[in-house]
mmCIF file of C-alpha atoms in Angstrom:
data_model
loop_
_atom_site.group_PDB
_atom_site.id
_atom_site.type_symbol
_atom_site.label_atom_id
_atom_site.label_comp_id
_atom_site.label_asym_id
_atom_site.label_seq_id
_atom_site.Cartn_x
_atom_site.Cartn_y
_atom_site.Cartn_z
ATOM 1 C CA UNK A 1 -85.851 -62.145 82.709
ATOM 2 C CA UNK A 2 -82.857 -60.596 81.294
ATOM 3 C CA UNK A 3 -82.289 -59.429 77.162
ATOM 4 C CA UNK A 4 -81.553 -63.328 76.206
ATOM 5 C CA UNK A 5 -84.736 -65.159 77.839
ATOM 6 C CA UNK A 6 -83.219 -66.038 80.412
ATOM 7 C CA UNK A 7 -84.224 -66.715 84.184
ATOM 8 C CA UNK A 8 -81.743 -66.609 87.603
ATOM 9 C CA UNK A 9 -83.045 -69.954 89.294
ATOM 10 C CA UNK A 10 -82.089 -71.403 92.646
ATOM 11 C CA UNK A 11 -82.420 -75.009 93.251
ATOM 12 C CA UNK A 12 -81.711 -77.127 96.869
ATOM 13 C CA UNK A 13 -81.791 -80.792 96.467
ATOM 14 C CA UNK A 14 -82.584 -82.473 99.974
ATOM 15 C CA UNK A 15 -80.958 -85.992 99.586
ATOM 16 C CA UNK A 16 -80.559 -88.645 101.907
ATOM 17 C CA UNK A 17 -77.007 -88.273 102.663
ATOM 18 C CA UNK A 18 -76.438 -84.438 100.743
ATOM 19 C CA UNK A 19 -78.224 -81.042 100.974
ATOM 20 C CA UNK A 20 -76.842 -79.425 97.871
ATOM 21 C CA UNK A 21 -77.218 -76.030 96.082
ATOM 22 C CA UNK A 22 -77.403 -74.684 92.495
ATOM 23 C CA UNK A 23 -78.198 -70.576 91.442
ATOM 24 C CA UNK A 24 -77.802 -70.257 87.748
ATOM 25 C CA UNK A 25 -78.638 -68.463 85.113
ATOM 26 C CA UNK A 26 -80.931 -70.861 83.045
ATOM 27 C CA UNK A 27 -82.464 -69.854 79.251
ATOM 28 C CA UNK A 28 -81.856 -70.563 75.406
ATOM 29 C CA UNK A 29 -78.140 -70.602 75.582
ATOM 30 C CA UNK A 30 -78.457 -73.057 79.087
ATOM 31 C CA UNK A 31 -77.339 -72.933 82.120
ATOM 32 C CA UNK A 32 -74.249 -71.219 83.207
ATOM 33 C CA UNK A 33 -73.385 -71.792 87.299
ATOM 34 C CA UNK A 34 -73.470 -69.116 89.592
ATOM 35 C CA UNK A 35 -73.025 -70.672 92.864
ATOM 36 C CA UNK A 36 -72.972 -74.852 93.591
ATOM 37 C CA UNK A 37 -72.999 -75.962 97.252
ATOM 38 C CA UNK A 38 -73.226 -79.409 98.721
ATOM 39 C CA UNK A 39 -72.961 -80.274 102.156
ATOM 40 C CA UNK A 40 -73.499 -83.903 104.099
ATOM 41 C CA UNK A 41 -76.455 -83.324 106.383
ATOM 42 C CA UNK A 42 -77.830 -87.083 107.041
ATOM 43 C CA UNK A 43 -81.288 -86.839 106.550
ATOM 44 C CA UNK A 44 -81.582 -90.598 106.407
ATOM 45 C CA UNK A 45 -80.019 -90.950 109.695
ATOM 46 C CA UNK A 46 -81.291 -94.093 111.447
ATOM 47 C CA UNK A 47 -84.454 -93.793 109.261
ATOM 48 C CA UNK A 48 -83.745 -97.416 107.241
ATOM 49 C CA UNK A 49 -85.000 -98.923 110.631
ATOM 50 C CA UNK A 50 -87.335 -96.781 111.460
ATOM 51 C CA UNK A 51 -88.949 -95.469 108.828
ATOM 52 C CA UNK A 52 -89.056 -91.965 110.440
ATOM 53 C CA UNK A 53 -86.899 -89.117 109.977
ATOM 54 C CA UNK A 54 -84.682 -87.668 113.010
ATOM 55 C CA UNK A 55 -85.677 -84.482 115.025
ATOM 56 C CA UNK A 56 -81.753 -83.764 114.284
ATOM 57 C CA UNK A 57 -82.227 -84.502 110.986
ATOM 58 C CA UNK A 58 -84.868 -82.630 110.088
ATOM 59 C CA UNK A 59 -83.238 -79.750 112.127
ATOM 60 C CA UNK A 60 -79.551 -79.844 110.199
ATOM 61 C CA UNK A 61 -81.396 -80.503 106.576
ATOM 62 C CA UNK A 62 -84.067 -77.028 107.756
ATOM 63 C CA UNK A 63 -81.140 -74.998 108.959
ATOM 64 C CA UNK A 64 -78.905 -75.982 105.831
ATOM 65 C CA UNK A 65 -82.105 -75.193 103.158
ATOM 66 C CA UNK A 66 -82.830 -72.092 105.048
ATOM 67 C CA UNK A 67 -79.270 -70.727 104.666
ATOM 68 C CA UNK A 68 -79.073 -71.922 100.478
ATOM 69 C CA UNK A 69 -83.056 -70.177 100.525
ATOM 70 C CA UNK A 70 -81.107 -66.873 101.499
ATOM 71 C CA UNK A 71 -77.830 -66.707 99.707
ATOM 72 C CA UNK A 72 -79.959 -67.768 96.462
ATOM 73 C CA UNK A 73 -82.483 -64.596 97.189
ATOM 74 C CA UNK A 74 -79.581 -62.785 98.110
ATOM 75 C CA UNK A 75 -77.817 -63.202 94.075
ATOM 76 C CA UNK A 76 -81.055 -62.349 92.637
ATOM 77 C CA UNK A 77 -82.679 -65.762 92.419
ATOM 78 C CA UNK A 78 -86.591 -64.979 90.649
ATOM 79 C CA UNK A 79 -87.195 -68.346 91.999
ATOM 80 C CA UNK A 80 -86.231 -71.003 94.316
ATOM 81 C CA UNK A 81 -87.511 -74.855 94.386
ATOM 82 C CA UNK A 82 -86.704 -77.109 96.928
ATOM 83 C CA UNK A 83 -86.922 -80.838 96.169
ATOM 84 C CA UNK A 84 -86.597 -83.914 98.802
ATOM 85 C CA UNK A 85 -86.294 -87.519 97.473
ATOM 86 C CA UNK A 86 -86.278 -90.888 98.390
ATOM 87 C CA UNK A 87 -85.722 -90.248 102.463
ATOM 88 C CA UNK A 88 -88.239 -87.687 102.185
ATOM 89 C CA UNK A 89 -90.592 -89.421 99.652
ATOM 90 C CA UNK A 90 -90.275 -92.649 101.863
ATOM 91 C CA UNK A 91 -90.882 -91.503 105.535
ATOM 92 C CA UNK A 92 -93.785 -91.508 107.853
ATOM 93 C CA UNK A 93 -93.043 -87.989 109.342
ATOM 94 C CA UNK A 94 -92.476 -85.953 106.215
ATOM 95 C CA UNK A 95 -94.473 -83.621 106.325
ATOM 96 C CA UNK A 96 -92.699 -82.541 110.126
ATOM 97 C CA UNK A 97 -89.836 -81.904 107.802
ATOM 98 C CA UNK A 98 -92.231 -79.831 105.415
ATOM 99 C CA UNK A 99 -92.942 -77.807 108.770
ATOM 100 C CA UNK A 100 -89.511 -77.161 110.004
ATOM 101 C CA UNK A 101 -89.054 -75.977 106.094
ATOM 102 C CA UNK A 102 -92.303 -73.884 105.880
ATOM 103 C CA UNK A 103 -90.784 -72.145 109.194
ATOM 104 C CA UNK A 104 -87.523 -70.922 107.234
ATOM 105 C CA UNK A 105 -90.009 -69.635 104.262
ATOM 106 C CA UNK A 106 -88.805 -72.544 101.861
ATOM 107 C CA UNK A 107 -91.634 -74.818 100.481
ATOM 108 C CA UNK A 108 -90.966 -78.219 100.184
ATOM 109 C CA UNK A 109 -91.774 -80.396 97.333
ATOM 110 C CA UNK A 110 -91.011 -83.900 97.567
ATOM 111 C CA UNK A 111 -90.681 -85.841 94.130
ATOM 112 C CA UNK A 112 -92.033 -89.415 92.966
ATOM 113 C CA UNK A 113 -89.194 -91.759 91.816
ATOM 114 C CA UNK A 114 -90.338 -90.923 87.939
ATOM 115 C CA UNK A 115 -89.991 -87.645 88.527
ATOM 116 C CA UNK A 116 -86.418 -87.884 90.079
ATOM 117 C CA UNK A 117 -85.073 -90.194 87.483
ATOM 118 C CA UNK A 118 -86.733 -88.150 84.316
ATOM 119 C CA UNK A 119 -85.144 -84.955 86.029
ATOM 120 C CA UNK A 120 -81.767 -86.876 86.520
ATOM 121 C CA UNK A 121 -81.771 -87.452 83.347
ATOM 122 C CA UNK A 122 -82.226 -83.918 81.849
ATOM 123 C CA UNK A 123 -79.227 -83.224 83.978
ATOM 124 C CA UNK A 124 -76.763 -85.649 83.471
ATOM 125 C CA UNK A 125 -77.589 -85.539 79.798
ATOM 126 C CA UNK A 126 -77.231 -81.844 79.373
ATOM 127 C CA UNK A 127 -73.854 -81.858 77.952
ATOM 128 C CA UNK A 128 -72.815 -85.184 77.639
ATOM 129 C CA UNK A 129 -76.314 -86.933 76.218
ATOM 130 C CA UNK A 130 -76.133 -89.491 73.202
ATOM 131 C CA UNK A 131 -78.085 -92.240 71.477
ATOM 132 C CA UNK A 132 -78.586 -94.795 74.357
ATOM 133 C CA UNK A 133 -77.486 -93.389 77.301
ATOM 134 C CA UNK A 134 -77.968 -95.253 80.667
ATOM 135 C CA UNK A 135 -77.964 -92.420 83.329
ATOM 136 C CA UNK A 136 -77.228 -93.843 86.636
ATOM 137 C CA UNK A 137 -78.150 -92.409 90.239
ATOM 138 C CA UNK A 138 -76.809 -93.784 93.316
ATOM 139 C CA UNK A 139 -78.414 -91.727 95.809
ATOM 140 C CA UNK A 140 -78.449 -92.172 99.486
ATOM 141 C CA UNK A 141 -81.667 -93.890 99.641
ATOM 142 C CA UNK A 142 -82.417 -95.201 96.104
ATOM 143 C CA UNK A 143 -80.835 -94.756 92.843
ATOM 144 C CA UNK A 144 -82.437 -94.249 89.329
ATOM 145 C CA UNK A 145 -81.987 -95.787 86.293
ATOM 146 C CA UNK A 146 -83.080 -94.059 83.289
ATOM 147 C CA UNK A 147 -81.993 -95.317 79.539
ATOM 148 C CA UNK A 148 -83.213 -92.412 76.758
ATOM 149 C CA UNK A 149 -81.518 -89.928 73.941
ATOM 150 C CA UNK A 150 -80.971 -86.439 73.501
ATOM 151 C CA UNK A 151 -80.425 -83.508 75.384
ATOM 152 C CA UNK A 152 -83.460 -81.380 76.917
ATOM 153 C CA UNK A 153 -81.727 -78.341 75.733
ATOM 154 C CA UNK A 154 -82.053 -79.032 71.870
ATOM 155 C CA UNK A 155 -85.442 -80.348 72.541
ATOM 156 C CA UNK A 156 -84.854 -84.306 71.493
ATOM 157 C CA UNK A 157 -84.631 -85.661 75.031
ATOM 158 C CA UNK A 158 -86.576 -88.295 75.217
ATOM 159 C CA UNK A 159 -86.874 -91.231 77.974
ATOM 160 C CA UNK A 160 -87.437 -94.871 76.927
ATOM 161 C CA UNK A 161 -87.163 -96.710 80.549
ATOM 162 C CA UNK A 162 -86.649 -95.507 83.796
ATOM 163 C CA UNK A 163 -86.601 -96.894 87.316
ATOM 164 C CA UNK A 164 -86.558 -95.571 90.945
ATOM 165 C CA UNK A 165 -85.104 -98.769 93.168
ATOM 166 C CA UNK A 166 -84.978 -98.636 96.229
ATOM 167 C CA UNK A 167 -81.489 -99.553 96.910
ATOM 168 C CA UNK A 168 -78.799 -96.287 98.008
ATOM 169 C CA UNK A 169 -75.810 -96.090 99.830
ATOM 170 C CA UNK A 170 -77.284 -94.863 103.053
ATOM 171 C CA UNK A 171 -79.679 -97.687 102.837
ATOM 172 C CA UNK A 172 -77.988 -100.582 102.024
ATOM 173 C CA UNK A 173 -75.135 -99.556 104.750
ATOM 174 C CA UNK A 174 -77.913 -99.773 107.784
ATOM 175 C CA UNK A 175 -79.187 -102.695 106.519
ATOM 176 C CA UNK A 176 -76.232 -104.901 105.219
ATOM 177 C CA UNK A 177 -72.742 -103.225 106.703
ATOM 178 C CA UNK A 178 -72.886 -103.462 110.404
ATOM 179 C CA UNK A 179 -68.813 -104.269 110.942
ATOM 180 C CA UNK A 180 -66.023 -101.646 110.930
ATOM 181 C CA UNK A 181 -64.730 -102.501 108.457
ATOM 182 C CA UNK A 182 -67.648 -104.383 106.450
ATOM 183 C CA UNK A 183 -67.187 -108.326 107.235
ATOM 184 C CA UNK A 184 -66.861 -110.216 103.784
ATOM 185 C CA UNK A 185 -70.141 -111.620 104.598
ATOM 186 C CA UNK A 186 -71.883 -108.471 104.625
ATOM 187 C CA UNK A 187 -70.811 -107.876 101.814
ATOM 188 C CA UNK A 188 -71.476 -110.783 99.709
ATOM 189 C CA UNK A 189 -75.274 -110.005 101.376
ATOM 190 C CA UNK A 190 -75.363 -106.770 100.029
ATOM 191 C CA UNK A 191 -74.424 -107.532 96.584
ATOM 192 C CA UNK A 192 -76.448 -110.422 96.421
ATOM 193 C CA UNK A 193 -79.400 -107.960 97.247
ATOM 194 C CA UNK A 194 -78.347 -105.018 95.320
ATOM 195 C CA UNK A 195 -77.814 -107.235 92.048
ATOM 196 C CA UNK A 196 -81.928 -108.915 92.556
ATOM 197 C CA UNK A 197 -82.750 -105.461 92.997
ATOM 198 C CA UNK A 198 -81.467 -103.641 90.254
ATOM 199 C CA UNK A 199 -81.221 -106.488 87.767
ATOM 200 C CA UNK A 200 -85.222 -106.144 86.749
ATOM 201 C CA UNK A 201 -84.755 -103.042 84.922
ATOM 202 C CA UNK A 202 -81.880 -104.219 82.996
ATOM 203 C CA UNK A 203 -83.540 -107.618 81.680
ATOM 204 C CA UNK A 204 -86.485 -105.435 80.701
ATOM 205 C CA UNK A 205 -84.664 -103.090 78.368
ATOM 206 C CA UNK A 206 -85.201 -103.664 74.898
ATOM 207 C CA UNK A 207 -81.864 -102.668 73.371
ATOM 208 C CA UNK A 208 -78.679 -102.623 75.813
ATOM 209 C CA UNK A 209 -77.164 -98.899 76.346
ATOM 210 C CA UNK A 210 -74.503 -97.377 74.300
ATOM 211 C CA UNK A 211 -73.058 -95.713 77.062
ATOM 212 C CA UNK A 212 -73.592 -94.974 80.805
ATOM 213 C CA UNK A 213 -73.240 -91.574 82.474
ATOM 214 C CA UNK A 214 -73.023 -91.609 86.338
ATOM 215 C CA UNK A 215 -74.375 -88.500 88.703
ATOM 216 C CA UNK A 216 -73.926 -87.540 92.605
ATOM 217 C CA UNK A 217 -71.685 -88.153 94.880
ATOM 218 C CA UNK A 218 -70.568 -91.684 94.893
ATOM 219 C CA UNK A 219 -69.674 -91.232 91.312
ATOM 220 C CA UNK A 220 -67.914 -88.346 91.504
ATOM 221 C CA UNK A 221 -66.250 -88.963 94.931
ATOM 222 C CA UNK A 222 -64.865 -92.949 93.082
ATOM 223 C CA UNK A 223 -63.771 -90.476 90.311
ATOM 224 C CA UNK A 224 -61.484 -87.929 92.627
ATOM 225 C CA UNK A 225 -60.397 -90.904 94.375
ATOM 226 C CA UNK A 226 -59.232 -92.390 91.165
ATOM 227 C CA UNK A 227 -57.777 -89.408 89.969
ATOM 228 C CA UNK A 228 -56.216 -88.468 93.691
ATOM 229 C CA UNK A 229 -58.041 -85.149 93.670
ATOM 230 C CA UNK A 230 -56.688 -82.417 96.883
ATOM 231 C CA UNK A 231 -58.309 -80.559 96.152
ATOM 232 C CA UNK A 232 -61.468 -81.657 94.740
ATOM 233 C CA UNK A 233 -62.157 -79.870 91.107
ATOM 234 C CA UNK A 234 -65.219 -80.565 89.271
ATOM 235 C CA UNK A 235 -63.500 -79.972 85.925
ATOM 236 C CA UNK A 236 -61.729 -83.080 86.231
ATOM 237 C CA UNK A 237 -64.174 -84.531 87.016
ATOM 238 C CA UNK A 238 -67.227 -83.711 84.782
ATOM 239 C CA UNK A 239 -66.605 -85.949 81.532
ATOM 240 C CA UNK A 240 -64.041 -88.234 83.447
ATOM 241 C CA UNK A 241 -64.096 -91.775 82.350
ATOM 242 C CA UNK A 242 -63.721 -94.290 85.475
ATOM 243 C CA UNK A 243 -63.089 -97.825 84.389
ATOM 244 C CA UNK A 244 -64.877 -100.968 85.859
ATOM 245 C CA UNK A 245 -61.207 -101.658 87.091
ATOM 246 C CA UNK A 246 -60.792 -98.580 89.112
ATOM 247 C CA UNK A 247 -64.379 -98.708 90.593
ATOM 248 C CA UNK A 248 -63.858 -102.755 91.854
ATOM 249 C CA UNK A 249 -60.239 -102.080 92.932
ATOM 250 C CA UNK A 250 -61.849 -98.368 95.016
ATOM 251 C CA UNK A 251 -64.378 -100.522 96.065
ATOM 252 C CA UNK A 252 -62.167 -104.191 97.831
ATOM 253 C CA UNK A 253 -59.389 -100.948 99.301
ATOM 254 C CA UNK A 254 -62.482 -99.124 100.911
ATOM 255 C CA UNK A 255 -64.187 -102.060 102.003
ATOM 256 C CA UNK A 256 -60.596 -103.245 103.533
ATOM 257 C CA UNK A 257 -60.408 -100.499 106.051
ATOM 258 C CA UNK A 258 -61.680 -99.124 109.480
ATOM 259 C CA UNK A 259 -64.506 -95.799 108.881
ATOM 260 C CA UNK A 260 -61.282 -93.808 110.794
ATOM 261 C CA UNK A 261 -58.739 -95.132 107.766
ATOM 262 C CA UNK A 262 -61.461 -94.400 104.988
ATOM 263 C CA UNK A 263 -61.509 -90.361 106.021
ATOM 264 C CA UNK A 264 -57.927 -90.138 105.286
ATOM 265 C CA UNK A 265 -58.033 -91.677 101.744
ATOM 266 C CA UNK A 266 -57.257 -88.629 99.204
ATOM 267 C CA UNK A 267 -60.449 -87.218 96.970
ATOM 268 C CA UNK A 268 -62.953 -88.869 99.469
ATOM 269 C CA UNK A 269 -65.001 -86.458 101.576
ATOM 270 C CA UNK A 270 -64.720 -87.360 104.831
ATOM 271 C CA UNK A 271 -68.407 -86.787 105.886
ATOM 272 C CA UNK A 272 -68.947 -89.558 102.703
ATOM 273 C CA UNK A 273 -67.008 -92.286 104.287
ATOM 274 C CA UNK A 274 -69.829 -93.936 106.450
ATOM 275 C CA UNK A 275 -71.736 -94.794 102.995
ATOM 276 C CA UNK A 276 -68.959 -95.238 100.477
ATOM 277 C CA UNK A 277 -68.657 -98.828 100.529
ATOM 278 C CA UNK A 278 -72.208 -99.356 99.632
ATOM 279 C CA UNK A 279 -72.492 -96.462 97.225
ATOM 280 C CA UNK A 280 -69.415 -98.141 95.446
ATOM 281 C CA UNK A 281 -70.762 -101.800 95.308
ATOM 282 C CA UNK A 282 -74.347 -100.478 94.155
ATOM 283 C CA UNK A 283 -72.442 -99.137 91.297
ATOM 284 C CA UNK A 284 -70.390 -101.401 90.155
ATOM 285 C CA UNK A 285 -72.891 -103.633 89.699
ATOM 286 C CA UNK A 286 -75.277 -100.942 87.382
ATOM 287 C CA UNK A 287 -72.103 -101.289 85.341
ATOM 288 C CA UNK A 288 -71.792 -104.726 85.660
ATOM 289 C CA UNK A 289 -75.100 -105.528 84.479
ATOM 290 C CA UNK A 290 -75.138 -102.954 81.505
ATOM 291 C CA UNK A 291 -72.827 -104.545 79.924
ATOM 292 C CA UNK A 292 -70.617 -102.208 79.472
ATOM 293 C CA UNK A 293 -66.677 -101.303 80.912
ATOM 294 C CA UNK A 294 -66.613 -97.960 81.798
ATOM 295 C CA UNK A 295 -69.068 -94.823 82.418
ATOM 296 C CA UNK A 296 -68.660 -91.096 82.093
ATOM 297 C CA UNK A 297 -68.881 -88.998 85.315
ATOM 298 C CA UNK A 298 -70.987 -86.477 85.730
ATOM 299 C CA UNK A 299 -71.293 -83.251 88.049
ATOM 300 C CA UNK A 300 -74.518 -81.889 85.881
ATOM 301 C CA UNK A 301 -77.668 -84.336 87.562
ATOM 302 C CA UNK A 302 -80.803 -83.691 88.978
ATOM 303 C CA UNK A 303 -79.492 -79.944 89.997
ATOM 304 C CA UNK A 304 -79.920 -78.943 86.567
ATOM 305 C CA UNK A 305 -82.488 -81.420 85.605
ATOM 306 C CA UNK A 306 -84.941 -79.399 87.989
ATOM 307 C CA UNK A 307 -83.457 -75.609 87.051
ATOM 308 C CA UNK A 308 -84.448 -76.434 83.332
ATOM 309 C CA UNK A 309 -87.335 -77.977 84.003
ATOM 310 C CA UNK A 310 -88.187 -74.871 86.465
ATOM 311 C CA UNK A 311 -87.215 -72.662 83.162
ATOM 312 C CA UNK A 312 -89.221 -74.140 80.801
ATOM 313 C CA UNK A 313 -92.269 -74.042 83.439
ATOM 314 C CA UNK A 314 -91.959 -70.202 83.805
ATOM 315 C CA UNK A 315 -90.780 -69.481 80.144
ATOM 316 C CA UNK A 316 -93.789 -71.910 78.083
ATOM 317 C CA UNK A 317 -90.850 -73.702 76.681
ATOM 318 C CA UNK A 318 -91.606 -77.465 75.333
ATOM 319 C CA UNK A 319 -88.783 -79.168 76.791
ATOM 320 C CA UNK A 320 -90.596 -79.616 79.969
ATOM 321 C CA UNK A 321 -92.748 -81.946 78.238
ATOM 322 C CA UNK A 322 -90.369 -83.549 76.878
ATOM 323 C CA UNK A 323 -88.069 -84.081 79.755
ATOM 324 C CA UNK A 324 -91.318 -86.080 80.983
ATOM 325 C CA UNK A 325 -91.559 -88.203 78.479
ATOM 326 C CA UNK A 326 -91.987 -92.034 78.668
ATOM 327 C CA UNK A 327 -91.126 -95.127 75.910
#
């Protein structure tokens, strides 16, 4: 701990599409980045239909966590925490991947969907939290909704509904967009589904939201393709607001084209093209049915949702209480 309370953290986030890393400095003041990696590693590979999770899988996500493990020990990280999600949280083999971790010297812990969303939140909400704030998820294999106030840093964060559904852009690509590119059928299917889905938690709210804030990599990658980002830079894109407009007119030019013409299109990681097309139409319709016309983007999510929550474990701090809390 240095003079000002506060703690180097590490943090990998093992998604279904994205292995990602965060090492920063986390403590009164907040958290100020050190190093933020993210690379597509597939975890969900083939496991919609089969409810398993790959040998190659498991191997690229093990290999990838092994090498954040290091470089985050290597800048002085006290601690690291490893989280899996929704692939993780949903397969039969898990605990192989817990194994192939364990090897590498990184301990797996793999998070319930109220524990992902009420972490999102924290995130996302770190510097751009308000009265009513819909914080939306699309992650590879579900995405969370979580409505609240606040900011966890302050110490008036505090959750009124959240949801993990079980509707992502990995997932609703195996199961709905077979055709290169997606038939207009398909689809028409997949919204259909994606809309029953995520429509519960909406009718449920007491009060609609204010605003919405949007996290991970579909947002962000709709927002450089808006923007026609080359290079990607996260300041542009942390705070950015991307219209309903933008995100339906991303979403009928992605859909419109072969996987080889989606690489190519400017502020679009190529590795994200595969699930794009779902990712988009799941949200779009979050947007759709919160009533609302536009949503911030955000590059602060569950990353530093879990590093402050890690901090406040280690330091006796209050927020992580808070960050917990339900309405």
């Amino acid at each position: 701990m240095d003079a000002e309370g506060g703690l180097r953290l590490g943090v990998i986030d093992m998604g279904t599409v994205t292995t990602r890393l965060l090492v920063a400095d986390v403590g009164p003041a907040g958290v100020r980045e050190v190093v933020r990696r993210s690379k597509i590693t597939h975890l969900g590979d083939g496991w919609t239909g089969t409810g398993r999770l790959s040998r190659e899988a498991i191997a690229r996500v093990a290999e990838t966590a092994a090498e954040y493990a290091g470089e985050a020990h290597a800048l002085g990280a006290v601690d690291v925490v490893a989280l899996a999600t929704s692939a993780a949280r949903d397969a039969e083999n898990a605990d192989e991947l817990g194994d192939a971790l364990a090897r590498s010297g990184v301990e797996l812990r793999i998070i319930s969907g109220d524990e992902e969303a009420a972490l999102t939140f924290a995130g996302a909400t770190y510097e751009l939290g308000g009265p009513g704030t819909l914080v939306v998820d699309v992650g590879g294999g579900s995405t969370e909704l979580v409505l609240g106030s606040g900011t966890v840093v302050d110490g008036t964060l505090k959750v009124e509904a959240a949801r993990s559904v079980d509707v992502g852009s990995k997932r609703v690509t195996e199961l709905f967009l077979q055709s290169d590119p997606p038939a207009p059928r398909e689809i028409e299917q997949a919204h259909a589904h994606v809309a029953e889905e995520l429509r519960p938690f909406f009718v449920a709210l007491k009060e609609r939201p204010q605003r919405m804030v949007s996290v991970a990599g579909t947002a962000t990658s709709l927002a450089a393709i808006d923007m026609a980002l080359d290079p990607y830079d996260p300041e542009r894109v942390h705070g950015y607001a991307l219209s309903g407009a933008a995100i339906s007119d991303a979403l009928e030019r992605l859909a419109s084209v072969t996987l080889a013409e989606r690489k190519q299109v400017v502020g679009l990681e190529p590795d994200r093209a595969s699930v794009i097309v779902a990712g988009a139409l799941i949200l779009q319709t979050a947007l759709a049915l919160s009533g609302l016309d536009s949503t911030l983007v955000s590059e602060h999510d569950i990353l530093y949702g879990a590093a402050l929550d890690r901090y406040a474990s280690l330091a006796g701090s209050p927020a992580r209480d808070e960050a917990g809390e339900r309405g």
